[in-house]
Amino acid sequence: MDTKRVIKTYYINSLCTGISYSEKRLILCSAEKGILELNQHDGSVKTIVSDTMDHFSHITLLGDNIYYRKPNNNSVICCDIQGNIQWTFQNPTPFRPFGVTVDTDGNVYVACNNSHNVVVISSDGKQQKQLLSSKDGVEVPNGLIYDRHNNQLLVTYYFQGAVLYNVT
């Protein structure tokens, strides 16, 4: 960053709409191709999930699991690194999932644009709990990241910047 020089350039021949890195894996969302894994050594690209992705895709990793959102059907999906669906969480009420992140136990935190809240989905995808809502000052959350070392959740808001929360 100090030299402001490009070290390496990778080409995936598709619009990259989301990115996540964990445990030496670089996973990308491609608007046209789906979820891809980029080999940083040789630049090769492997398709994990072949699907059309949203132009504002959010994706996160934990171990061999990938978590991503499908806003067109109000769902959050967990698949393994081979693309096998582990679970799909679909809220019966339109919660428009936007940002997703995951803690060390596999609980998935989701920023929900339209419903102005942040929910957590259990590691098996079967239960959800609202953590923050408009009563807590949440308005149009769009991104979040879980700091696994400090148990903190950073939530970005479309209009308000970002707020850091301790998770207990």
PDB file of C-alpha atoms in Angstrom:
ATOM      1  CA  MET A   1       0.000   0.000   0.000  1.00  0.00           C
ATOM      2  CA  ASP A   2       2.884   2.361   0.711  1.00  0.00           C
ATOM      3  CA  THR A   3       4.236   2.125  -2.835  1.00  0.00           C
ATOM      4  CA  LYS A   4       0.763   2.243  -4.435  1.00  0.00           C
ATOM      5  CA  ARG A   5       1.953  -0.252  -7.023  1.00  0.00           C
ATOM      6  CA  VAL A   6      -0.021  -3.163  -8.398  1.00  0.00           C
ATOM      7  CA  ILE A   7       1.619  -6.432  -7.362  1.00  0.00           C
ATOM      8  CA  LYS A   8      -0.469  -8.829  -9.406  1.00  0.00           C
ATOM      9  CA  THR A   9      -3.583  -8.643 -11.583  1.00  0.00           C
ATOM     10  CA  TYR A  10      -6.084 -11.464 -12.026  1.00  0.00           C
ATOM     11  CA  TYR A  11      -8.676 -11.687 -14.799  1.00  0.00           C
ATOM     12  CA  ILE A  12     -11.905 -13.598 -14.327  1.00  0.00           C
ATOM     13  CA  ASN A  13     -13.664 -12.295 -17.483  1.00  0.00           C
ATOM     14  CA  SER A  14     -16.772 -11.399 -15.526  1.00  0.00           C
ATOM     15  CA  LEU A  15     -18.124  -8.631 -13.329  1.00  0.00           C
ATOM     16  CA  CYS A  16     -16.832  -9.268  -9.786  1.00  0.00           C
ATOM     17  CA  THR A  17     -19.595  -8.340  -7.339  1.00  0.00           C
ATOM     18  CA  GLY A  18     -18.312  -9.688  -4.013  1.00  0.00           C
ATOM     19  CA  ILE A  19     -15.135 -11.045  -2.469  1.00  0.00           C
ATOM     20  CA  SER A  20     -14.025 -12.897   0.667  1.00  0.00           C
ATOM     21  CA  TYR A  21     -10.705 -14.287   1.858  1.00  0.00           C
ATOM     22  CA  SER A  22     -10.130 -16.808   4.621  1.00  0.00           C
ATOM     23  CA  GLU A  23      -7.612 -19.530   5.341  1.00  0.00           C
ATOM     24  CA  LYS A  24      -5.755 -18.938   2.064  1.00  0.00           C
ATOM     25  CA  ARG A  25      -8.945 -19.157  -0.021  1.00  0.00           C
ATOM     26  CA  LEU A  26     -10.047 -16.281  -2.243  1.00  0.00           C
ATOM     27  CA  ILE A  27     -13.717 -16.599  -3.138  1.00  0.00           C
ATOM     28  CA  LEU A  28     -15.431 -14.260  -5.602  1.00  0.00           C
ATOM     29  CA  CYS A  29     -18.998 -13.594  -6.658  1.00  0.00           C
ATOM     30  CA  SER A  30     -19.427 -13.129 -10.371  1.00  0.00           C
ATOM     31  CA  ALA A  31     -22.637 -11.558 -11.663  1.00  0.00           C
ATOM     32  CA  GLU A  32     -22.743 -13.936 -14.637  1.00  0.00           C
ATOM     33  CA  LYS A  33     -20.849 -17.012 -13.447  1.00  0.00           C
ATOM     34  CA  GLY A  34     -21.757 -17.469  -9.774  1.00  0.00           C
ATOM     35  CA  ILE A  35     -19.342 -18.240  -6.952  1.00  0.00           C
ATOM     36  CA  LEU A  36     -15.742 -18.745  -7.994  1.00  0.00           C
ATOM     37  CA  GLU A  37     -12.491 -19.701  -6.288  1.00  0.00           C
ATOM     38  CA  LEU A  38      -9.380 -17.917  -7.553  1.00  0.00           C
ATOM     39  CA  ASN A  39      -6.077 -19.749  -7.309  1.00  0.00           C
ATOM     40  CA  GLN A  40      -3.657 -16.978  -6.349  1.00  0.00           C
ATOM     41  CA  HIS A  41      -0.619 -18.927  -7.530  1.00  0.00           C
ATOM     42  CA  ASP A  42      -1.537 -19.633 -11.139  1.00  0.00           C
ATOM     43  CA  GLY A  43      -4.569 -17.333 -11.630  1.00  0.00           C
ATOM     44  CA  SER A  44      -6.895 -20.198 -12.522  1.00  0.00           C
ATOM     45  CA  VAL A  45     -10.568 -19.909 -11.623  1.00  0.00           C
ATOM     46  CA  LYS A  46     -12.789 -22.771 -10.473  1.00  0.00           C
ATOM     47  CA  THR A  47     -16.592 -22.484 -10.426  1.00  0.00           C
ATOM     48  CA  ILE A  48     -18.070 -23.539  -7.082  1.00  0.00           C
ATOM     49  CA  VAL A  49     -21.707 -22.517  -7.637  1.00  0.00           C
ATOM     50  CA  SER A  50     -22.977 -21.774 -11.129  1.00  0.00           C
ATOM     51  CA  ASP A  51     -25.697 -19.153 -10.649  1.00  0.00           C
ATOM     52  CA  THR A  52     -26.573 -15.584 -11.520  1.00  0.00           C
ATOM     53  CA  MET A  53     -25.573 -13.342  -8.646  1.00  0.00           C
ATOM     54  CA  ASP A  54     -26.818  -9.917  -7.605  1.00  0.00           C
ATOM     55  CA  HIS A  55     -24.663  -6.917  -8.548  1.00  0.00           C
ATOM     56  CA  PHE A  56     -24.142  -6.211  -4.838  1.00  0.00           C
ATOM     57  CA  SER A  57     -23.323  -9.725  -3.708  1.00  0.00           C
ATOM     58  CA  HIS A  58     -22.092 -10.364  -0.207  1.00  0.00           C
ATOM     59  CA  ILE A  59     -20.213 -13.521   0.654  1.00  0.00           C
ATOM     60  CA  THR A  60     -18.255 -14.809   3.640  1.00  0.00           C
ATOM     61  CA  LEU A  61     -16.291 -17.925   4.566  1.00  0.00           C
ATOM     62  CA  LEU A  62     -15.650 -20.091   7.588  1.00  0.00           C
ATOM     63  CA  GLY A  63     -13.577 -23.227   7.142  1.00  0.00           C
ATOM     64  CA  ASP A  64     -15.014 -25.167   4.212  1.00  0.00           C
ATOM     65  CA  ASN A  65     -18.350 -23.333   4.251  1.00  0.00           C
ATOM     66  CA  ILE A  66     -19.415 -20.393   2.100  1.00  0.00           C
ATOM     67  CA  TYR A  67     -22.316 -18.160   3.131  1.00  0.00           C
ATOM     68  CA  TYR A  68     -24.048 -15.845   0.677  1.00  0.00           C
ATOM     69  CA  ARG A  69     -27.312 -14.074   0.061  1.00  0.00           C
ATOM     70  CA  LYS A  70     -29.951 -14.432  -2.628  1.00  0.00           C
ATOM     71  CA  PRO A  71     -32.049 -11.268  -2.354  1.00  0.00           C
ATOM     72  CA  ASN A  72     -34.397 -12.214  -5.183  1.00  0.00           C
ATOM     73  CA  ASN A  73     -35.947 -14.879  -2.919  1.00  0.00           C
ATOM     74  CA  ASN A  74     -35.062 -13.403   0.504  1.00  0.00           C
ATOM     75  CA  SER A  75     -32.683 -16.195   1.417  1.00  0.00           C
ATOM     76  CA  VAL A  76     -29.255 -16.813   2.888  1.00  0.00           C
ATOM     77  CA  ILE A  77     -27.466 -19.931   1.691  1.00  0.00           C
ATOM     78  CA  CYS A  78     -24.669 -22.034   3.166  1.00  0.00           C
ATOM     79  CA  CYS A  79     -22.765 -24.346   0.855  1.00  0.00           C
ATOM     80  CA  ASP A  80     -19.515 -26.240   1.174  1.00  0.00           C
ATOM     81  CA  ILE A  81     -16.414 -25.483  -0.872  1.00  0.00           C
ATOM     82  CA  GLN A  82     -17.574 -28.014  -3.494  1.00  0.00           C
ATOM     83  CA  GLY A  83     -20.855 -26.103  -3.928  1.00  0.00           C
ATOM     84  CA  ASN A  84     -23.108 -28.583  -2.110  1.00  0.00           C
ATOM     85  CA  ILE A  85     -25.926 -26.728  -0.366  1.00  0.00           C
ATOM     86  CA  GLN A  86     -25.774 -27.337   3.401  1.00  0.00           C
ATOM     87  CA  TRP A  87     -28.829 -25.236   4.223  1.00  0.00           C
ATOM     88  CA  THR A  88     -31.003 -22.408   2.952  1.00  0.00           C
ATOM     89  CA  PHE A  89     -32.624 -19.942   5.310  1.00  0.00           C
ATOM     90  CA  GLN A  90     -35.658 -18.209   3.902  1.00  0.00           C
ATOM     91  CA  ASN A  91     -37.503 -15.754   6.108  1.00  0.00           C
ATOM     92  CA  PRO A  92     -41.280 -15.863   5.642  1.00  0.00           C
ATOM     93  CA  THR A  93     -41.423 -12.071   5.911  1.00  0.00           C
ATOM     94  CA  PRO A  94     -39.506  -9.985   3.369  1.00  0.00           C
ATOM     95  CA  PHE A  95     -36.296  -9.135   5.184  1.00  0.00           C
ATOM     96  CA  ARG A  96     -34.143  -8.437   2.099  1.00  0.00           C
ATOM     97  CA  PRO A  97     -30.788  -9.810   3.199  1.00  0.00           C
ATOM     98  CA  PHE A  98     -27.869  -7.631   2.207  1.00  0.00           C
ATOM     99  CA  GLY A  99     -24.555  -7.977   4.060  1.00  0.00           C
ATOM    100  CA  VAL A 100     -23.544 -11.333   5.561  1.00  0.00           C
ATOM    101  CA  THR A 101     -20.777 -12.352   7.934  1.00  0.00           C
ATOM    102  CA  VAL A 102     -20.088 -15.337  10.173  1.00  0.00           C
ATOM    103  CA  ASP A 103     -18.633 -15.843  13.657  1.00  0.00           C
ATOM    104  CA  THR A 104     -16.315 -18.626  14.839  1.00  0.00           C
ATOM    105  CA  ASP A 105     -19.273 -20.877  15.744  1.00  0.00           C
ATOM    106  CA  GLY A 106     -20.877 -20.611  12.290  1.00  0.00           C
ATOM    107  CA  ASN A 107     -23.663 -18.229  13.310  1.00  0.00           C
ATOM    108  CA  VAL A 108     -24.483 -15.989  10.354  1.00  0.00           C
ATOM    109  CA  TYR A 109     -25.144 -12.277  10.861  1.00  0.00           C
ATOM    110  CA  VAL A 110     -27.282 -10.594   8.223  1.00  0.00           C
ATOM    111  CA  ALA A 111     -27.884  -6.900   7.569  1.00  0.00           C
ATOM    112  CA  CYS A 112     -31.446  -6.504   6.324  1.00  0.00           C
ATOM    113  CA  ASN A 113     -32.036  -3.382   4.244  1.00  0.00           C
ATOM    114  CA  ASN A 114     -35.788  -3.086   3.990  1.00  0.00           C
ATOM    115  CA  SER A 115     -36.674  -4.234   7.499  1.00  0.00           C
ATOM    116  CA  HIS A 116     -33.969  -2.020   9.085  1.00  0.00           C
ATOM    117  CA  ASN A 117     -32.548  -4.731  11.289  1.00  0.00           C
ATOM    118  CA  VAL A 118     -29.689  -7.149  11.857  1.00  0.00           C
ATOM    119  CA  VAL A 119     -30.500 -10.789  12.481  1.00  0.00           C
ATOM    120  CA  VAL A 120     -28.387 -13.797  13.403  1.00  0.00           C
ATOM    121  CA  ILE A 121     -29.086 -17.213  11.881  1.00  0.00           C
ATOM    122  CA  SER A 122     -28.011 -20.329  13.800  1.00  0.00           C
ATOM    123  CA  SER A 123     -25.149 -22.399  12.407  1.00  0.00           C
ATOM    124  CA  ASP A 124     -27.604 -25.052  11.152  1.00  0.00           C
ATOM    125  CA  GLY A 125     -29.773 -22.448   9.371  1.00  0.00           C
ATOM    126  CA  LYS A 126     -32.896 -23.432  11.296  1.00  0.00           C
ATOM    127  CA  GLN A 127     -33.359 -20.523  13.714  1.00  0.00           C
ATOM    128  CA  GLN A 128     -33.047 -16.768  13.605  1.00  0.00           C
ATOM    129  CA  LYS A 129     -33.014 -14.007  16.169  1.00  0.00           C
ATOM    130  CA  GLN A 130     -33.204 -10.273  15.702  1.00  0.00           C
ATOM    131  CA  LEU A 131     -30.175  -8.553  17.255  1.00  0.00           C
ATOM    132  CA  LEU A 132     -30.737  -4.936  16.266  1.00  0.00           C
ATOM    133  CA  SER A 133     -33.731  -3.054  14.921  1.00  0.00           C
ATOM    134  CA  SER A 134     -34.919   0.449  14.112  1.00  0.00           C
ATOM    135  CA  LYS A 135     -35.590   0.821  17.861  1.00  0.00           C
ATOM    136  CA  ASP A 136     -31.803   0.609  18.296  1.00  0.00           C
ATOM    137  CA  GLY A 137     -31.231   3.266  15.643  1.00  0.00           C
ATOM    138  CA  VAL A 138     -30.639   0.834  12.789  1.00  0.00           C
ATOM    139  CA  GLU A 139     -31.577   2.340   9.433  1.00  0.00           C
ATOM    140  CA  VAL A 140     -30.774   0.715   6.106  1.00  0.00           C
ATOM    141  CA  PRO A 141     -27.886  -1.536   7.193  1.00  0.00           C
ATOM    142  CA  ASN A 142     -25.979  -2.706   4.154  1.00  0.00           C
ATOM    143  CA  GLY A 143     -22.698  -4.264   5.216  1.00  0.00           C
ATOM    144  CA  LEU A 144     -21.189  -5.971   8.220  1.00  0.00           C
ATOM    145  CA  ILE A 145     -18.169  -7.913   9.304  1.00  0.00           C
ATOM    146  CA  TYR A 146     -17.559 -10.024  12.377  1.00  0.00           C
ATOM    147  CA  ASP A 147     -14.175  -9.642  14.084  1.00  0.00           C
ATOM    148  CA  ARG A 148     -13.580 -13.227  15.229  1.00  0.00           C
ATOM    149  CA  HIS A 149     -10.657 -12.267  17.480  1.00  0.00           C
ATOM    150  CA  ASN A 150     -12.480  -9.601  19.494  1.00  0.00           C
ATOM    151  CA  ASN A 151     -16.121 -10.782  19.187  1.00  0.00           C
ATOM    152  CA  GLN A 152     -17.188  -7.504  17.659  1.00  0.00           C
ATOM    153  CA  LEU A 153     -19.627  -6.761  14.861  1.00  0.00           C
ATOM    154  CA  LEU A 154     -19.067  -3.754  12.604  1.00  0.00           C
ATOM    155  CA  VAL A 155     -22.262  -2.692  10.844  1.00  0.00           C
ATOM    156  CA  THR A 156     -22.301  -0.134   8.042  1.00  0.00           C
ATOM    157  CA  TYR A 157     -25.367   1.942   7.363  1.00  0.00           C
ATOM    158  CA  TYR A 158     -26.298   3.424   4.017  1.00  0.00           C
ATOM    159  CA  PHE A 159     -26.801   6.920   5.469  1.00  0.00           C
ATOM    160  CA  GLN A 160     -24.988   6.898   8.838  1.00  0.00           C
ATOM    161  CA  GLY A 161     -21.485   5.447   8.422  1.00  0.00           C
ATOM    162  CA  ALA A 162     -20.574   2.501  10.654  1.00  0.00           C
ATOM    163  CA  VAL A 163     -21.116   1.364  14.246  1.00  0.00           C
ATOM    164  CA  LEU A 164     -19.073  -1.208  16.183  1.00  0.00           C
ATOM    165  CA  TYR A 165     -20.882  -3.537  18.606  1.00  0.00           C
ATOM    166  CA  ASN A 166     -19.535  -5.984  21.188  1.00  0.00           C
ATOM    167  CA  VAL A 167     -21.145  -9.415  20.798  1.00  0.00           C
ATOM    168  CA  THR A 168     -21.651 -11.410  23.984  1.00  0.00           C
TER     169      THR A 168
END
